[in-house]
Structures are given as structure tokens and as C-alpha cells.
Amino acid sequence: MNKPQTTRQTDKLLGMHRRITRRDFVQGAALIAGATLHPNALSDPRISGNAWAPDVNNRSDYPPAKTGMRGSHPGAYEVAHALGRDGAKFPQPTIMAEQYDLVVVGAGISGLAAAYFYRQKLGPAARILLLENHDDFGGHAKRNEFHQSGKMVLSLGGTHNLEWWNFSDTVNTLMDELGVNPHAMRKKMTFEYGRDAPNSPAMWFDQETYGVNRLLTNFSLRSRLTVEQINGIPISEAGRASLVAFYTAGAIHRSDSEEELAQLLGEINYPDFLRLYGGLTDDAIQLFDKDQHGSWGLEMRALSAAEALEEGYPGVHLFGHDWEEEDFEYPVAMWPDGNASLARLLVAKLIPEVANGVSADNVATAHFDYAALDQSGANIRLRLNATVVAAEHNDSGVSVTYVAGGDVQQVAAKHVVLACYHSIIPYLCPSMPDTQKEALKYQVKMPLVLTNVLIRNRHALDKLGVDAISCPGRLHARLFLFQGIPTGGYDGSEDSSDAVSLVFWGSISPPADAMDIRCQLRESRRKLLDLSLEDFEREVRTVLDGLLGPEGFDVSEDVLAITVNRWPHGYAYEYMQLWDPQWEPGQAPHEIARKPFGAITIANADAGASAYTHVAIDQAQRAVDELPEAS
Ligand SMILES: Cc1cc2nc3c(=O)[nH]c(=O)nc-3n(C[C@H](O)[C@H](O)[C@H](O)COP(=O)(O)OP(=O)(O)OC[C@H]3O[C@@H](n4cnc5c(N)ncnc54)[C@H](O)[C@@H]3O)c2cc1C
């Protein structure tokens, strides 16, 4: 992002220095009275000294209720970066008197599922340790909790929903065992990703980028735009004319055969396609750039024209084919904290003391006792804030070394499942074959960011009649209201006067000169990590002021809390038409990467090269099944 040139005066108008939660979090304050600020937060210069330090949730030791910089939070990734980027050598570990049947590295959905399947296979006496570098479990399945005027407001911090129609038998069986019924969940929720309000979808053009603040309602680039709609777009006259010609065109190009057309569309990126075949100007093409930041985690130029057309973007009509206009049907099942509830159900099954009496019917509202996660003497333990730096075979099994609270410690295990990101595995297991290490490094995850802004109420959005807005000029490419999900025992109130989370969602644009896909992803990640909490705060306040200010939203009063969930390692990389060859069966990088390595097997969604919760579960089952003598 080009950081906005703000002045102190602008910051003041945006309410940047307001201690916003003091007045409103009376209930939350009572909940966490006496708790202390996380030590990592204190030492992070980006947190201390900014307006968020006094946030009552930040004083909480309850991970889901922390606000400020979450997702990959300060303190979570520094050890891993020291190992992978700087080649750090760690002091001799303290050998712990702990021996396990299984150590799982990473307590995301895949790691939790691996522990679950292993115990199912070996029985309740199996001793299992999960090591996780974050201060919360669930990985991408992250819960954001706000306490406002006596009510708990939930939102997702990462993974959104269950794509139940793609579940394997393994996943369906697990869901049954956890008491999860996606169909029943589906029936309860009214949330439709911002397609409910009368004037949704909408696109907002901001002054900084387009010279004027303007909201166009009932507007989507994937719909057949009318001349009148296009005339409202604040770009050059030539740009608008090119859009009119494109959207209203009939067949103007010839394609000799289906194969020829498929080849053409598979070899060109969508923006180039729009330029060459659609005749769009650069400023018209820019409108599309970020439109897939959320769904693909990528800039549009990373997608082939064929991939974009499959998503419903316009273009095939130029070749005389029917353009299937966006027909929004995405019948997902969802919890009010996204798939964090699934992670919580798994944890409650593995370590019942953490949340006695928790079931699928009340999981969303349950308070979890984090102190019970890692009890000495328990058969299953989950250790947070512990970054694994080595997993090495020895005569009796595997030694697993990790850094926790600055101490280097080592435990012994018969088996290890690596359910962490694949890119770190070559550093954890340096004696792995080089071909496998290379294959593991092929996986470069897609950076994502999901910023929850708790706003006082949704009155301003109701006046506009919108609940989802694309912002092609801003850092977060899309906003949507997160309401209407009464699953897991949560009160999914849709009262328009209640505080509600407005989700700012997307990725970070890489610089234009980042050409190759991995270069784009790494540059995007670097930019994401460079942004401070203050940058995000200024960004969301600027958007809210420009977008909702005219409808009476007072940005210095009506923003109640901000939680930035940054995911430098977000979606697992899925192979892309423009960037990856067609591999022979068994030869794709993820298939080579996930091969068992002695008593160590490899899970994570990366192992399926597919960024879905159900894939993370399937890969966990495979990794457990591949463990030698795990019976
Ligand atoms: C923002 C976002 C939205 C998504 N939305 C959806 C959706 O709607 N539906 C869907 O099906 N899927 C969705 N996905 C994908 C889905 O979340 C993932 O596929 C799945 O949750 C991945 O689980 P995992 O356990 O494989 O990986 P992760 O969740 O990444 O868990 C791996 C864990 O290992 C930890 N770790 C890494 N290295 C170490 C180390 N050295 N030591 C200790 N721990 C380590 C990581 O910090 C992490 O917590 C989304 C993903 C993101 C990021």
C-alpha cells in the first residue's frame, strides 16, 4: 500500500488517538480485571506507543479476546524467521523428562485432527504433545471475541466456513463424531456474504485514488453493467468508453475451435486479456486488480483469463459464448467465529478439562480454560507459544526441539506429525532428501489479511442499504457485515442498534514489478509484515470516514475496537494455470513433499496443495495412517 500522506490534523479528525474502548468495554473490563498485557505486546514497538495500547482486550490473557495485531501476532514468528531466513543456531536444549508417543508440530485444524485420529487409532493411553508457535490454537481457524455493553460479539479472524459438499468420508465421519451437522447449521444462518441488503453488492471509489468519494450500489464487475452505471465510475472518459464498449459488445473475435480458445485463455492473464481482447484502458483494468484478493489471495494479474472467466468475470461474450453472469450460490455452513469453533470442538474432545460440557450446540459461547491445555500428567497436552526448530531421528525415535519463552527445550517422541507450513520443514529436518526439501519449498502460501472493526451499530450501512462493498482503491479490497450466524449456541442478533463487526478483507498488492508468482507472494508478504497496527488503524478509519461519514458515522466515536488478523502464510498454494506445469501423477511438488520421512510424517493443507479445512483434515488422516507401527 502507498501509505496515505496524513497530517496530525487528519489523524485527529480520524480519531486516531482516542482511547476508544475505555467507555464501552465495561463488561469486558470486569471479565479480565487483573490480567496483564502480553509481554510480547509490551516489547513490540509497533504496539507500544500507539493508540491501541490501552485497549481493554489487549490487557486480557484470554487469546480470543485480544485485539490489536493478531493472526500472525508479534512474538509468534520471530524464532521461525530466525531459523529459516537467518540460519540461526540455537543453544543446546534442555532435555525435558517428557516422552510421547506422538508429537504434533502445529495446532491448526490439521494438527488437531492428527492428534484426534492418532488417539482414535492407539487408544486413550496414547501420550500426545501438540506444539504451536502462536498464543492460541486453531492456526488459521482463529476466533476474535469482543465484549461490548454486556454482550459478547464474535467474529472470524481467519478461516470462514465449511464447504460441506466437498467433504470426504473421513471428514464427514469426523463431523458426525463432533456432533456437527452442516445442513442444520446452514438452515439457521441468514448470513449471505453481504448479498442480503437491498442495494448490495456495491463498489466504493475513494477520493485518494479516484479524486472523489463515490458509492455505486447494485454494482458488481461480474454483472452486465449498464451504460448508466458505467458513467458513474470516476475514471477517465476514455476508460468509461472502453468499459461501455466491452460490456455491451457482441462477438467481435473469432476462435476457430474450442481448443484454440481454451489455449488462448489459458495462456494470457486476465488484465492482459481485458486490454488486448476487451479494449479496456489501464484505468478501467485497475478496477479489477484486487477483486480476487479474498477468494484467491492474489492480484488479478496472477490469474489466467480462463480462471477469471470461470469466476464469472466478463469476456467470453467477445467470442460469441454465453457469459454466465455471477449467480451467487455459496451454501456454506458457518459458525460466528468461523472454523475456530471446529478447532475448539477438537480441543474439547482431546482435552475435556479445557471446556467441560462443550458440544456442537454451545461451542461458540463457551469459555475455554487455557491453563488446562498443558497439564503435567495429562495424556494429551497442547503447548502454546512454542516454536519447533528441529525434529531429528535418533536411536529410539525422534527428538523434537522447540523454543518457548526464550528457552530451548527438547522432548522425545516415537512418532512426529509435521502439521506446520511446509516451507519451514527443510529447516526442521535438514537430513531429509534434497528432492523432498525442494518440493517442500515449492509451497509459498498466499498472504491474507482480515481486519475486524467493531462499530457501534450498522445504522449508516442501513441508510445506504448495503452490507458488502468492494473498494478497488483501498488496502482491504472488500468489506462485509458479519451478522446473522446463530450457530454453536450464539445469539446471532441482527438488531441494527447492536455493535457489529465490519470485516475488512483481502490481501496486499505486490509491487507492479514483481513478476513471477512466488516473487509476487513474497513481496506481498513483506509488505504485509511491514505495515504497523497504526497503518491499519489509519486505513480503516479513513475508509469509514469517507464511506459512512456522510451517513452520520462518526469515525472518532463509533469505532469501538480493531483486530487485525494478518496471515503472511495464508492459503496453501494451489497450482495455477499460468505458473505451474501439468505434472505426471505422483510428481507434483506436494506429492513429493508429503512423503513419510522415517517416523516423521507430513500433514497440513499444504500437503493437499489446496486451501480448505476439509483438506487439512484429510491430510491429517493420511499422515497418521503413514506413521510406521502406529497401530
Ligand atoms: C484467512 C483465511 C480464510 C480461509 N477461509 C477458508 C474457508 O472459508 N473454508 C475453508 O475450508 N478453508 C479456508 N481457509 C483455508 C483453511 O483455513 C486452511 O486450509 C486450514 O485451516 C489449514 O489448517 P492447517 O492446520 O493445515 O494449517 P494452519 O492453520 O496454518 O496451522 C498450522 C499451524 O502450525 C503452526 N506452525 C508453523 N510452524 C511451526 C513451528 N515451527 N512450530 C510450531 N508451530 C508451527 C502455525 O503457526 C499454525 O498455527 C482459509 C484460510 C485463511 C488463511
XYZ file of C-alpha atoms and ligand atoms in Angstrom:
684
model
C 0.000 0.000 0.000
C 1.117 3.501 -0.626
C 0.789 4.902 2.818
C -1.558 7.889 2.850
C 0.144 11.202 3.441
C -1.618 12.200 6.604
C -1.073 15.126 8.867
C -1.521 15.253 12.594
C -4.680 17.208 11.961
C -6.088 14.433 9.748
C -5.213 11.816 12.342
C -7.046 13.822 14.949
C -10.152 14.038 12.800
C -9.983 10.307 12.221
C -9.904 9.743 15.969
C -6.518 8.024 15.776
C -5.529 8.921 19.291
C -8.749 8.159 21.032
C -8.619 5.574 23.754
C -11.611 4.072 22.188
C -12.509 1.160 24.353
C -12.442 2.807 27.764
C -16.047 3.927 27.710
C -17.551 0.891 26.139
C -15.924 -2.194 27.451
C -17.259 -2.095 30.966
C -18.331 -5.700 30.736
C -15.070 -6.799 29.173
C -13.080 -4.917 31.778
C -14.807 -6.823 34.551
C -14.136 -10.081 32.777
C -10.411 -9.631 32.651
C -9.736 -7.439 35.652
C -6.254 -8.012 36.969
C -4.920 -9.580 33.780
C -1.659 -8.285 32.384
C -0.522 -7.180 28.956
C 1.092 -9.915 26.968
C 4.876 -9.492 27.347
C 5.369 -9.759 23.596
C 2.989 -6.911 23.060
C 4.917 -4.760 25.503
C 8.164 -5.281 23.670
C 6.708 -4.670 20.218
C 7.421 -1.063 19.260
C 4.540 -1.144 16.811
C 2.116 -1.754 19.638
C 3.507 0.304 22.474
C 3.162 3.989 21.812
C 0.091 3.726 19.662
C -3.482 4.401 20.423
C -4.278 0.737 20.939
C -2.156 0.073 23.969
C -4.934 0.844 26.448
C -7.411 -1.401 24.707
C -9.033 -3.442 27.378
C -8.931 -6.636 25.334
C -5.219 -6.247 24.854
C -4.814 -6.462 28.594
C -6.538 -9.796 28.518
C -4.651 -13.031 28.750
C -7.555 -14.746 27.044
C -6.236 -15.163 23.489
C -9.538 -14.907 21.566
C -10.345 -11.591 23.282
C -7.086 -9.882 22.400
C -7.361 -7.066 19.907
C -4.683 -5.161 18.014
C -2.296 -7.181 15.873
C -3.476 -10.788 15.809
C -3.280 -13.635 13.319
C 0.469 -13.883 12.984
C 0.966 -11.761 16.069
C 4.220 -10.278 17.353
C 6.083 -12.982 19.238
C 4.712 -15.838 17.127
C 7.031 -15.934 14.140
C 10.387 -14.371 15.088
C 12.032 -17.678 16.077
C 10.884 -19.369 12.862
C 12.166 -16.446 10.797
C 15.499 -16.546 12.622
C 15.772 -20.240 11.728
C 14.539 -20.114 8.132
C 15.745 -16.716 6.986
C 18.844 -16.061 9.065
C 20.099 -19.602 9.627
C 20.123 -19.072 13.402
C 21.814 -21.664 15.563
C 20.145 -22.308 18.883
C 21.845 -23.114 22.202
C 21.928 -26.705 23.443
C 18.408 -27.621 24.516
C 17.334 -28.555 27.991
C 16.292 -32.193 27.762
C 12.814 -32.438 29.217
C 11.732 -35.519 31.111
C 8.796 -35.859 28.731
C 8.291 -38.759 26.369
C 5.464 -39.004 23.938
C 4.028 -41.480 21.504
C 3.303 -38.607 19.175
C 4.456 -35.008 18.907
C 2.416 -32.867 16.535
C 4.030 -29.698 15.224
C 1.355 -27.063 14.655
C -2.056 -26.975 16.369
C -4.100 -25.813 13.397
C -7.047 -27.877 12.160
C -4.664 -30.405 10.600
C -2.530 -30.841 13.729
C -5.582 -31.118 15.987
C -7.182 -33.639 13.640
C -3.924 -35.641 13.522
C -3.884 -35.854 17.330
C -7.541 -36.907 17.260
C -7.013 -39.647 14.636
C -3.880 -40.917 16.387
C -5.643 -41.272 19.710
C -8.531 -42.969 17.950
C -6.075 -45.451 16.476
C -3.914 -46.080 19.535
C -6.478 -45.610 22.264
C -6.850 -43.236 25.209
C -3.490 -44.183 26.752
C -1.592 -42.619 23.837
C 0.601 -39.763 25.019
C 0.460 -36.810 22.662
C 2.030 -33.341 22.718
C 0.980 -30.586 20.334
C 3.436 -27.705 19.907
C 2.154 -24.433 18.494
C 4.024 -21.186 17.956
C 1.005 -18.894 18.384
C -0.613 -17.913 21.669
C -3.832 -19.581 20.540
C -4.685 -22.917 18.936
C -6.519 -23.364 15.612
C -3.948 -21.882 13.212
C -5.932 -20.085 10.520
C -9.122 -21.080 12.324
C -8.961 -18.032 14.551
C -11.584 -16.599 16.860
C -11.980 -12.863 17.523
C -14.060 -12.026 20.564
C -15.292 -8.560 21.561
C -17.143 -7.606 24.722
C -19.443 -4.674 24.279
C -22.093 -3.263 26.576
C -22.619 -6.559 28.332
C -22.646 -8.644 25.167
C -20.080 -10.835 23.509
C -19.708 -10.091 19.819
C -17.939 -12.819 17.870
C -16.180 -12.662 14.564
C -13.846 -14.737 12.481
C -10.155 -13.961 12.355
C -9.173 -16.343 9.583
C -10.934 -19.389 8.166
C -14.529 -18.649 7.283
C -16.703 -21.659 6.629
C -17.323 -25.316 5.887
C -17.575 -26.312 2.244
C -19.501 -29.411 3.260
C -20.364 -30.501 -0.283
C -16.699 -31.301 -0.852
C -16.211 -33.377 2.297
C -14.659 -36.822 2.071
C -15.954 -39.774 4.119
C -13.142 -39.084 6.606
C -14.313 -35.520 7.131
C -17.992 -36.450 7.289
C -17.254 -39.101 9.908
C -15.229 -36.630 11.972
C -18.076 -34.111 11.776
C -20.526 -36.760 12.983
C -18.253 -37.649 15.884
C -18.013 -33.979 16.849
C -21.794 -33.594 16.585
C -21.523 -31.121 13.716
C -24.364 -31.093 11.209
C -23.520 -28.627 8.425
C -27.020 -28.864 6.931
C -28.678 -27.909 10.207
C -26.153 -25.097 10.644
C -26.843 -23.904 7.160
C -30.560 -23.695 7.817
C -30.039 -21.488 10.869
C -27.901 -18.786 9.331
C -29.099 -15.855 7.290
C -25.600 -14.559 6.517
C -25.005 -14.499 2.764
C -21.659 -12.756 2.440
C -23.228 -9.370 2.026
C -25.904 -10.195 -0.502
C -28.830 -9.528 1.785
C -29.204 -5.774 1.741
C -31.375 -4.199 -0.978
C -28.530 -2.254 -2.621
C -25.761 -4.840 -2.330
C -23.347 -5.503 -3.851
C -21.700 -2.126 -4.070
C -18.393 -0.584 -5.051
C -16.824 2.385 -3.325
C -14.431 4.709 -5.122
C -12.278 6.669 -2.701
C -11.045 10.202 -3.024
C -7.353 9.405 -2.615
C -7.390 7.009 -5.561
C -10.193 8.335 -7.760
C -10.383 12.018 -6.793
C -13.888 11.704 -5.377
C -15.688 9.598 -2.790
C -18.498 7.777 -4.586
C -20.534 4.681 -3.805
C -22.164 2.803 -6.664
C -24.831 0.425 -5.431
C -26.206 -2.748 -7.008
C -22.906 -2.778 -8.775
C -20.583 -5.688 -9.494
C -17.932 -6.016 -12.165
C -19.217 -9.530 -12.730
C -22.691 -8.325 -13.683
C -23.684 -6.879 -17.025
C -23.071 -3.210 -16.237
C -25.328 -0.680 -17.928
C -24.129 2.476 -19.645
C -25.655 4.488 -16.821
C -23.749 2.517 -14.188
C -20.511 2.836 -16.108
C -20.995 6.557 -16.467
C -20.895 6.808 -12.669
C -17.405 5.342 -12.427
C -14.911 8.104 -11.628
C -12.178 7.211 -14.098
C -11.149 8.872 -17.368
C -13.706 9.409 -20.103
C -11.723 7.085 -22.331
C -11.782 4.478 -19.556
C -15.561 4.671 -19.251
C -15.981 4.494 -23.022
C -13.820 1.378 -23.113
C -15.979 -0.221 -20.415
C -19.173 0.626 -22.271
C -17.795 -0.904 -25.459
C -16.655 -4.016 -23.570
C -19.781 -4.685 -21.521
C -22.187 -4.039 -24.361
C -20.184 -5.762 -27.106
C -21.349 -8.758 -29.045
C -18.999 -11.339 -30.547
C -16.083 -9.465 -32.055
C -13.319 -12.049 -32.062
C -13.074 -15.255 -33.985
C -11.996 -18.520 -32.440
C -11.588 -21.410 -34.802
C -12.181 -24.117 -32.228
C -12.926 -24.678 -28.574
C -9.385 -25.994 -28.104
C -7.897 -22.878 -29.621
C -9.959 -20.650 -27.395
C -9.101 -22.700 -24.311
C -5.416 -22.394 -25.153
C -5.676 -18.667 -25.730
C -7.496 -18.100 -22.434
C -5.140 -20.366 -20.526
C -2.005 -18.577 -21.640
C -2.868 -14.956 -21.033
C -3.512 -13.223 -17.738
C -6.904 -11.627 -17.288
C -5.787 -7.979 -17.262
C -3.851 -8.523 -20.494
C -6.911 -10.263 -21.912
C -9.049 -7.255 -20.986
C -6.535 -4.945 -22.634
C -5.914 -6.958 -25.803
C -9.298 -8.505 -26.472
C -11.643 -6.271 -24.476
C -10.006 -2.989 -25.433
C -10.002 -1.671 -21.873
C -7.789 1.211 -20.842
C -5.377 0.898 -17.923
C -7.609 2.790 -15.520
C -10.551 0.566 -16.409
C -8.456 -2.561 -15.888
C -7.317 -1.278 -12.490
C -10.881 -1.702 -11.202
C -10.418 -5.475 -11.420
C -6.936 -5.681 -9.887
C -7.894 -6.551 -6.309
C -11.245 -8.166 -6.919
C -9.928 -11.657 -6.120
C -7.788 -10.699 -3.126
C -10.135 -12.541 -0.775
C -11.135 -15.610 -2.763
C -7.769 -16.366 -4.349
C -5.463 -14.259 -2.184
C -3.968 -12.954 -5.419
C -3.833 -9.952 -7.674
C -5.909 -10.445 -10.816
C -2.787 -10.498 -12.974
C -1.845 -13.828 -11.375
C -4.972 -15.449 -12.821
C -5.262 -16.687 -16.360
C -8.169 -15.359 -18.378
C -9.710 -18.837 -18.191
C -9.522 -18.849 -14.374
C -11.075 -15.380 -14.183
C -13.865 -16.264 -16.606
C -14.655 -19.324 -14.526
C -15.113 -16.974 -11.577
C -17.799 -15.194 -13.590
C -15.828 -12.236 -14.909
C -16.853 -10.936 -18.321
C -15.088 -11.783 -21.566
C -16.339 -14.921 -23.287
C -19.152 -12.928 -24.886
C -16.461 -11.374 -27.082
C -16.056 -14.821 -28.654
C -19.759 -15.482 -29.083
C -20.116 -17.591 -25.941
C -22.720 -17.138 -23.237
C -21.410 -15.175 -20.324
C -22.645 -16.873 -17.193
C -23.331 -13.875 -15.016
C -22.464 -14.154 -11.382
C -25.125 -16.276 -9.813
C -24.332 -16.147 -6.162
C -24.869 -19.532 -4.620
C -22.420 -20.435 -1.950
C -24.364 -22.526 0.526
C -21.727 -22.638 3.221
C -22.275 -23.606 6.827
C -20.685 -21.354 9.345
C -20.016 -20.550 12.978
C -19.923 -16.976 14.298
C -16.170 -17.308 14.827
C -15.565 -19.108 11.533
C -13.973 -22.533 11.790
C -12.438 -21.622 15.146
C -15.435 -23.442 16.608
C -14.287 -26.582 14.828
C -10.825 -26.202 16.347
C -12.454 -25.673 19.745
C -14.540 -28.819 19.374
C -11.419 -30.810 18.548
C -9.553 -29.391 21.536
C -12.520 -30.112 23.816
C -12.525 -33.738 22.624
C -8.776 -34.106 23.093
C -8.515 -32.322 26.452
C -12.020 -32.213 28.003
C -10.791 -30.358 31.120
C -10.311 -27.273 28.948
C -14.020 -26.904 28.334
C -16.203 -29.295 30.286
C -19.622 -29.843 28.806
C -18.807 -28.289 25.476
C -20.709 -29.632 22.488
C -21.548 -28.506 18.988
C -24.643 -26.834 20.454
C -22.790 -24.429 22.730
C -19.226 -24.321 21.415
C -19.408 -20.764 20.133
C -20.251 -19.290 23.506
C -18.112 -21.499 25.742
C -15.226 -20.077 27.721
C -12.095 -22.206 27.400
C -9.640 -22.645 30.262
C -6.283 -22.177 28.568
C -4.443 -23.121 31.751
C -5.737 -26.676 31.332
C -4.218 -27.131 27.882
C -0.806 -28.216 29.122
C -1.192 -30.079 32.416
C 1.657 -32.289 33.555
C 0.450 -35.846 33.889
C -2.202 -35.459 31.199
C -2.006 -37.845 28.270
C -2.700 -35.101 25.769
C -1.045 -31.726 26.134
C -1.140 -28.630 23.933
C 1.746 -26.208 24.426
C 1.276 -22.701 23.042
C 3.990 -20.125 22.289
C 6.371 -22.980 21.424
C 8.160 -22.842 18.063
C 9.689 -26.102 16.893
C 13.186 -25.642 15.454
C 14.246 -29.263 14.902
C 12.797 -32.760 14.550
C 15.579 -35.310 14.226
C 15.698 -39.071 14.267
C 17.748 -40.840 16.900
C 18.126 -44.463 18.014
C 14.873 -44.540 19.916
C 12.639 -42.352 17.785
C 12.620 -38.611 17.185
C 13.858 -35.720 19.304
C 11.847 -32.535 18.920
C 13.454 -29.227 19.860
C 11.442 -26.080 20.405
C 11.850 -22.556 21.737
C 9.347 -21.363 24.338
C 9.672 -18.181 26.347
C 13.290 -17.835 25.228
C 14.212 -21.346 26.472
C 15.331 -24.104 24.148
C 13.813 -27.440 25.163
C 13.716 -30.944 23.795
C 11.227 -33.779 24.127
C 11.348 -37.354 22.881
C 8.731 -38.916 20.640
C 8.110 -42.235 18.974
C 6.271 -40.521 16.126
C 6.045 -36.995 14.787
C 3.433 -35.407 12.524
C 4.551 -32.134 10.999
C 1.303 -30.206 10.571
C 3.092 -26.888 10.152
C 3.733 -24.874 6.986
C 5.752 -26.885 4.510
C 8.237 -24.107 3.846
C 9.739 -24.459 7.351
C 10.128 -28.256 7.248
C 13.502 -28.331 5.405
C 14.938 -26.319 8.305
C 13.417 -28.599 10.941
C 14.671 -31.750 9.218
C 17.951 -30.852 7.476
C 18.785 -34.506 6.786
C 15.743 -35.005 4.570
C 16.496 -35.870 0.929
C 17.181 -32.747 -1.146
C 14.422 -33.548 -3.643
C 11.883 -33.578 -0.824
C 13.250 -30.347 0.632
C 12.972 -28.668 -2.766
C 9.410 -29.919 -3.154
C 8.511 -28.588 0.312
C 9.906 -25.168 -0.581
C 7.707 -25.029 -3.689
C 4.790 -24.273 -1.386
C 4.650 -20.486 -0.888
C 1.434 -19.607 0.876
C -0.730 -16.669 -0.110
C -0.765 -13.692 2.247
C -4.160 -12.581 3.533
C -5.497 -10.067 5.994
C -8.801 -9.929 7.809
C -9.381 -6.858 9.946
C -12.372 -6.792 12.246
C -13.649 -3.340 13.087
C -16.271 -3.345 15.799
C -18.611 -0.456 15.020
C -21.225 0.982 17.349
C -24.123 -0.019 15.110
C -24.934 -0.514 11.467
C -27.251 2.443 11.032
C -25.076 4.178 8.421
C -24.875 0.998 6.333
C -28.619 0.519 6.619
C -29.164 4.036 5.309
C -27.115 3.113 2.262
C -28.878 -0.237 2.018
C -25.633 -2.173 1.673
C -23.885 -4.895 3.635
C -20.934 -5.632 1.343
C -18.727 -3.210 -0.535
C -15.758 -3.619 -2.848
C -13.065 -0.970 -2.555
C -10.777 -1.241 -5.593
C -8.554 1.603 -4.442
C -8.003 0.601 -0.824
C -5.791 -1.761 1.107
C -8.648 -4.105 2.010
C -10.447 -4.813 -1.248
C -13.746 -5.780 0.357
C -15.863 -5.071 3.423
C -18.809 -7.051 4.710
C -21.023 -7.005 7.751
C -20.711 -10.119 9.852
C -24.104 -10.893 11.361
C -26.844 -13.470 11.219
C -24.996 -16.598 12.318
C -26.788 -18.106 15.322
C -24.885 -21.383 15.350
C -22.985 -23.055 18.174
C -25.330 -21.520 20.748
C -24.546 -17.923 19.796
C -27.170 -15.199 19.725
C -26.792 -14.077 16.132
C -28.744 -10.898 16.797
C -29.392 -8.759 13.772
C -30.602 -5.781 15.773
C -29.414 -2.782 13.815
C -28.587 -0.886 17.015
C -26.183 -3.524 18.310
C -22.439 -3.272 17.953
C -21.367 -5.349 14.986
C -18.174 -6.351 13.279
C -17.446 -4.928 9.882
C -14.939 -7.247 8.269
C -12.234 -5.655 6.104
C -10.968 -8.495 3.988
C -8.364 -9.248 1.358
C -4.667 -9.410 0.656
C -1.874 -6.959 -0.076
C -0.991 -5.933 -3.617
C 2.567 -6.805 -4.553
C 4.608 -4.150 -6.368
C 3.932 -3.980 -10.095
C 7.466 -5.103 -10.926
C 7.071 -8.386 -9.008
C 6.558 -10.644 -11.995
C 6.872 -14.321 -11.127
C 4.112 -15.692 -8.868
C 6.433 -16.595 -5.985
C 8.006 -13.167 -6.198
C 4.519 -11.638 -6.053
C 3.619 -13.704 -2.987
C 6.864 -12.974 -1.144
C 6.677 -9.250 -1.876
C 3.087 -9.149 -0.768
C 4.087 -10.921 2.465
C 6.932 -8.492 3.048
C 4.593 -5.534 2.616
C 2.069 -7.095 4.985
C 4.663 -7.579 7.713
C 5.939 -4.026 7.216
C 2.550 -2.490 7.969
C 2.099 -1.436 11.569
C -1.069 -1.574 13.570
C -1.210 2.194 13.273
C -1.133 1.899 9.463
C -4.113 -0.450 9.571
C -5.961 1.719 12.039
C -5.485 4.822 9.902
C -6.577 2.884 6.826
C -9.846 1.578 8.263
C -10.677 4.922 9.842
C -10.059 6.699 6.523
C -12.369 4.287 4.717
C -15.106 4.515 7.337
C -14.928 8.293 7.388
C -15.166 8.636 3.616
C -17.710 5.875 3.083
C -20.013 6.184 6.084
C -19.244 9.679 7.367
C -21.869 11.285 5.093
C -24.469 8.929 6.601
C -23.748 10.059 10.146
C -20.997 7.627 11.174
C -18.642 9.485 13.492
C -15.287 7.843 12.999
C -13.845 9.258 16.197
C -16.749 7.932 18.299
C -18.216 4.942 16.530
C -15.160 2.717 16.106
C -15.111 0.546 19.215
C -12.273 -1.879 18.584
C -9.952 -3.084 15.835
C -8.396 -6.510 15.467
C -6.043 -7.047 12.553
C -5.580 -10.704 11.659
C -2.629 -10.810 9.349
C -1.736 -14.051 7.651
C 1.629 -13.741 5.900
C 1.312 -17.504 5.353
C -2.355 -17.736 4.413
C -3.981 -20.011 1.839
C -1.995 -23.070 0.814
C -0.693 -22.516 -2.702
C -2.886 -24.170 -5.314
C -1.416 -24.770 -8.728
C -2.155 -22.048 -11.228
C -2.574 -22.211 -14.963
C -0.030 -19.505 -15.765
C 2.655 -20.592 -13.343
C 2.705 -24.345 -12.939
C 3.191 -27.192 -15.380
C 0.918 -30.222 -15.534
C 2.778 -32.796 -13.501
C 2.639 -36.513 -14.090
C 0.669 -38.364 -11.377
C 2.785 -38.584 -8.229
C 5.250 -35.970 -9.466
C 3.554 -32.780 -8.311
C 5.613 -30.958 -5.657
C 3.065 -31.540 -2.865
C 3.075 -35.283 -3.547
C 6.854 -35.443 -3.259
C 6.871 -33.051 -0.303
C 4.488 -35.139 1.837
C 6.334 -38.445 1.614
C 6.954 -40.058 5.015
C 10.433 -39.485 6.420
C 11.142 -42.331 8.838
C 8.991 -41.864 11.924
C 8.036 -38.371 10.750
C 5.009 -37.813 8.502
C 3.658 -34.654 6.979
C 0.178 -33.141 7.202
C -1.203 -29.565 6.796
C -3.386 -28.275 3.962
C -0.109 -27.675 2.113
C 0.144 -31.449 1.700
C -3.008 -31.322 -0.413
C -1.990 -28.120 -2.232
C -5.493 -26.937 -1.510
C -6.554 -24.257 0.956
C -9.531 -25.848 2.653
C -10.378 -27.007 6.119
C -11.515 -30.400 4.877
C -8.224 -30.837 3.027
C -6.299 -30.137 6.240
C -8.335 -32.930 7.906
C -7.844 -35.416 5.068
C -4.112 -34.778 5.107
C -4.029 -35.364 8.856
C -5.662 -38.747 8.423
C -3.160 -39.720 5.720
C -0.207 -38.569 7.823
C -1.365 -40.649 10.807
C -2.003 -43.686 8.608
C 1.519 -43.417 7.212
C 3.255 -43.484 10.597
C 5.260 -46.704 10.937
C 3.963 -49.105 13.573
C 1.216 -46.736 14.624
C -1.222 -49.470 15.446
C -7.935 -16.052 6.049
C -8.246 -17.461 5.648
C -9.539 -17.817 5.307
C -9.841 -19.131 4.968
N -11.134 -19.481 4.707
C -11.456 -20.781 4.491
C -12.807 -21.191 4.351
O -13.714 -20.373 4.393
N -13.073 -22.516 4.184
C -12.098 -23.449 4.150
O -12.398 -24.646 4.016
N -10.792 -23.084 4.265
C -10.465 -21.780 4.446
N -9.155 -21.403 4.593
C -8.138 -22.427 4.495
C -8.092 -23.223 5.790
O -8.100 -22.320 6.837
C -6.864 -23.973 5.899
O -6.735 -24.829 4.800
C -6.782 -24.814 7.159
O -7.309 -24.185 8.294
C -5.325 -25.044 7.357
O -5.124 -25.785 8.512
P -3.702 -26.357 8.775
O -3.744 -26.975 10.113
O -3.284 -27.166 7.618
O -2.727 -25.087 8.764
P -2.655 -23.854 9.758
O -3.994 -23.391 10.137
O -1.732 -22.886 9.128
O -1.971 -24.463 11.054
C -0.598 -24.757 11.096
C -0.098 -24.285 12.422
O 1.264 -24.659 12.562
C 1.920 -23.615 13.199
N 3.360 -23.706 12.976
C 4.054 -23.418 11.858
N 5.366 -23.626 12.043
C 5.501 -24.046 13.330
C 6.616 -24.409 14.114
N 7.853 -24.422 13.609
N 6.409 -24.762 15.403
C 5.150 -24.767 15.926
N 4.057 -24.451 15.198
C 4.236 -24.097 13.926
C 1.312 -22.399 12.550
O 1.564 -21.220 13.232
C -0.146 -22.779 12.533
O -0.789 -22.383 13.715
C -8.825 -20.093 4.929
C -7.509 -19.726 5.234
C -7.222 -18.419 5.597
C -5.814 -18.060 5.944
